[in-house]
Each structure stands twice: as C-alpha cells, then as structure tokens.
Short mmCIF file of C-alpha atoms in Angstrom, two decimals:
data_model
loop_
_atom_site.label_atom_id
_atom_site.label_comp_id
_atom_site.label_asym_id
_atom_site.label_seq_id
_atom_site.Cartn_x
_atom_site.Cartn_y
_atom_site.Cartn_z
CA UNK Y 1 -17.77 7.89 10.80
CA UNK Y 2 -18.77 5.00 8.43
CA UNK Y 3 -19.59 1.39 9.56
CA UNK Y 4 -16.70 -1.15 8.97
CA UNK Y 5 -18.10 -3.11 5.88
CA UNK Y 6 -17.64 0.75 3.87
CA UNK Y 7 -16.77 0.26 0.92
CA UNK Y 8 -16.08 3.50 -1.22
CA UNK Y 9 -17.81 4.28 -4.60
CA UNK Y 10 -16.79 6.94 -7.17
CA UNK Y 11 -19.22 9.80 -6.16
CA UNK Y 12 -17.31 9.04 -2.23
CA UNK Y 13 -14.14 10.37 -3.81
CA UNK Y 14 -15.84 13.18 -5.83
CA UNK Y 15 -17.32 14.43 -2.90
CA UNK Y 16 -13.60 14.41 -1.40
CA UNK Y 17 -12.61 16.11 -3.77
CA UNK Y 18 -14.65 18.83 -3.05
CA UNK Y 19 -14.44 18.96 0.45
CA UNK Y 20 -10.66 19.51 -0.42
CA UNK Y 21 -10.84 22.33 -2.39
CA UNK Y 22 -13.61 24.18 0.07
CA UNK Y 23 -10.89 23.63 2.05
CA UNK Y 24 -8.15 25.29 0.25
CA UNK Y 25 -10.39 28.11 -0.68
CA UNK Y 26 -11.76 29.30 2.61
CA UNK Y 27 -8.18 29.00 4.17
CA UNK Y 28 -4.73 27.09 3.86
CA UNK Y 29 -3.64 27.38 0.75
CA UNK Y 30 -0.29 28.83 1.31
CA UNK Y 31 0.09 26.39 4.36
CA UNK Y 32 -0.39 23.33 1.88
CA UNK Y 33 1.84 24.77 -0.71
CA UNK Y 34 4.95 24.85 2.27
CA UNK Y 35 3.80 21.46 3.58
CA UNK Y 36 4.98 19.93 0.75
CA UNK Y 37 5.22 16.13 0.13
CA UNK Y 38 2.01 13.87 -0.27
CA UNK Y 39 -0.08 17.15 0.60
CA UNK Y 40 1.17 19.43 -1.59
CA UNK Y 41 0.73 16.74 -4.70
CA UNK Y 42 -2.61 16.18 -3.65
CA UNK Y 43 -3.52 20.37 -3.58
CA UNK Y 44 -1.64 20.42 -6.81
CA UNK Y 45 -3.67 17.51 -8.74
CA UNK Y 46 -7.28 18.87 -7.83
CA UNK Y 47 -6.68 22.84 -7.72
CA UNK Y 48 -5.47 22.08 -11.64
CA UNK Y 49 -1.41 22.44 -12.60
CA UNK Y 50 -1.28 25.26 -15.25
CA UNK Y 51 1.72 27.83 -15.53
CA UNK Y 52 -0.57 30.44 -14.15
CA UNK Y 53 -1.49 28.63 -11.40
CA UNK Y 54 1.85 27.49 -10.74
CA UNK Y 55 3.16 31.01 -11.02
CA UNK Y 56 0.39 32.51 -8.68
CA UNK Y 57 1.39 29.51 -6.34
CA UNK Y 58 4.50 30.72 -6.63
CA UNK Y 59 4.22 33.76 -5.32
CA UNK Y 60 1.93 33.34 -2.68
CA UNK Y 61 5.08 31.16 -1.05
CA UNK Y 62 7.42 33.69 -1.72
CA UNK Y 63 5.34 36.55 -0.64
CA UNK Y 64 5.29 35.37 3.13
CA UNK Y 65 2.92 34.45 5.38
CA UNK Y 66 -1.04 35.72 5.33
CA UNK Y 67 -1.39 38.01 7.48
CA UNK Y 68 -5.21 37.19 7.84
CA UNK Y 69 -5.54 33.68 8.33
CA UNK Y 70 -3.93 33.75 12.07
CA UNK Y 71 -5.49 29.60 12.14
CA UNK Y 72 -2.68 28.33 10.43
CA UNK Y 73 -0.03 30.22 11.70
CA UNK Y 74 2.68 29.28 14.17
CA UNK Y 75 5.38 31.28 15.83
CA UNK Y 76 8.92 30.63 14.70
CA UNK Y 77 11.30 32.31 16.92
CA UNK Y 78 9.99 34.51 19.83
CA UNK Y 79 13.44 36.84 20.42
CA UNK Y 80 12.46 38.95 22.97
CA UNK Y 81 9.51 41.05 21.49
CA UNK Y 82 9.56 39.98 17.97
CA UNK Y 83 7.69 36.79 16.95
CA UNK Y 84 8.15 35.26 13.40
CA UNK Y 85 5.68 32.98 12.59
CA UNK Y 86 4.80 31.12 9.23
CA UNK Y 87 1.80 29.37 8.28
CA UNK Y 88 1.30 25.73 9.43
CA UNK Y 89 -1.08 23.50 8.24
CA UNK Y 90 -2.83 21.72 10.80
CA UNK Y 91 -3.02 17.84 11.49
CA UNK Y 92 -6.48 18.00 11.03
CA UNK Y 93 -6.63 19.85 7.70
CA UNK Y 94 -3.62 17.28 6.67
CA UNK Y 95 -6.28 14.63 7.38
CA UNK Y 96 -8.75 16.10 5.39
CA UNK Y 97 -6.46 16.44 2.47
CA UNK Y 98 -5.28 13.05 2.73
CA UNK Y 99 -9.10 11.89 2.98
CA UNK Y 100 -8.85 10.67 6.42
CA UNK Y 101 -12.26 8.47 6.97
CA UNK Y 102 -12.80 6.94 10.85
CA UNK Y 103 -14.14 3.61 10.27
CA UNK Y 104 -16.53 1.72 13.10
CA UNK Y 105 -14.88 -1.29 14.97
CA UNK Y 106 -17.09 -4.46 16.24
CA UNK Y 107 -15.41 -3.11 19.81
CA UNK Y 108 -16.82 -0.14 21.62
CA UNK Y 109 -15.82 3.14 20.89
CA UNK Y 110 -13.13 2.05 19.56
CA UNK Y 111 -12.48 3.70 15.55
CA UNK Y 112 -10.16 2.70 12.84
CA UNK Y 113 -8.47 5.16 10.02
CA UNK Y 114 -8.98 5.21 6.44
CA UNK Y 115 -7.42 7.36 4.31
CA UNK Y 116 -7.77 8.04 0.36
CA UNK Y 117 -4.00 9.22 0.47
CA UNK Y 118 -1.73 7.67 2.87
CA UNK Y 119 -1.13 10.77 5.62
CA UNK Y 120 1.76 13.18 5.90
CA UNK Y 121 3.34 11.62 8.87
CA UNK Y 122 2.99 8.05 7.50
CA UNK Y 123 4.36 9.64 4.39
CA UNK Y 124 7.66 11.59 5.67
CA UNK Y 125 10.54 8.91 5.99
CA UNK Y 126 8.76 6.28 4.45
CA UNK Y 127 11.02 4.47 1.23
CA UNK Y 128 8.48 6.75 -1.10
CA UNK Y 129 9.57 10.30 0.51
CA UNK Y 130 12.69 10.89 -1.49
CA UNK Y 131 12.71 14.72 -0.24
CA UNK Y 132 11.18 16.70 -3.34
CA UNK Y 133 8.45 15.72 -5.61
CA UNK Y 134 9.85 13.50 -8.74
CA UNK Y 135 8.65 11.62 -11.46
CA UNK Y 136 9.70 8.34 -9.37
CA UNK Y 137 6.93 9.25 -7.05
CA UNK Y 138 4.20 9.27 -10.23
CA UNK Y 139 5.45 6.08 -11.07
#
C-alpha cells in the first residue's frame, strides 16, 4: 500500500521489474506464456526476446502442462475419472505482472488501484486487444 500523493520514481519500476521476474522464476512461466495478451508482452520484454529464448518458450507451451507446479493449474474437463487440467495463471500473479499498486484513499479503508501496465481483464476486449500480439500494439 502507498499513500495517495505516490508518485513513482525510476528505481519503483526497477524494483518491479524484479519482483516480476522472481516471479516467473520460482513459478508461472508456462502459465504467462498461455495467458497471452498484455501479460505475455510484459514476460516477454523483461525475461529478454532472443531466438533461444523464444525457442525454449516455445517448447515449454508445446510440451504441456508442469507437472510440478500444481498452483497454477486448473482442471479442464473432469470426464468421469480423468481430469485434464492446464496451467492458469492466477489473478493475483496477473496483478503482479501488470504492477498492480493499492493506493490509500482520504476515506477509511477504502484503497484505489494502480497499475504500471493496464491489467489483463481491463485489457481483453478493450479497442487495443486485437487478438494476437502485432506491431499495431507497439505503436
């Protein structure tokens, strides 16, 4: 929480940075990749686009869920005794990515959002989600 009169500096957004990356390496990282959208540009910027990377991305989406990381997982389809699941990123960990900051209000408890990014929800079907990632949305 931050008083209402925050106002953000450089080293605010360098340590959001960071915070996003622990993030991404202690868990997630697959789950970000299928989120897509605003989240998945944001992963992409700080993890660092090379063609490794982006090939080792790859293949972590193709390769299925993680098996160990039951967090961000959610069941599919339950069909009788067999469950598929996926991995889901979580609205929290969307938040964190996005750099969701609550922000004091003059009336009791009582918080308003800030976000570095604008959030996933606020993102799908606005006039910038044009479905996947384009050079439009760099623009």
């Amino acid at each position: 929480y931050r008083c209402a009169c925050y106002n953000p500096t450089p080293s605010d957004y360098a340590a959001y940075e960071l915070k996003v990356i622990q993030l991404l390496h202690r868990h997630g990282l697959r789950a970000v990749l299928m989120a897509g959208r605003i989240v998945w540009r944001i992963a992409t910027e700080l993890i660092g686009y090379d063609g490794d990377l982006k090939t080792r991305m790859l293949e972590m989406v193709t390769a299925g869920p993680t098996e160990h990381d039951r967090l961000y997982q959610v069941t599919l389809i339950s069909n009788g005794e067999i469950h598929y699941t996926d991995d889901m990123l979580s609205s929290d960990a969307e938040d964190v990515i996005c750099g969701l900051c609550k922000l004091s209000t003059e009336q009791a408890k009582q918080t308003e959002d800030a976000t570095w990014w604008p959030r996933q929800l606020q993102w799908i079907g606005s006039g910038m989600d044009t479905g996947p990632w384009s050079p439009w949305n760099e623009s």
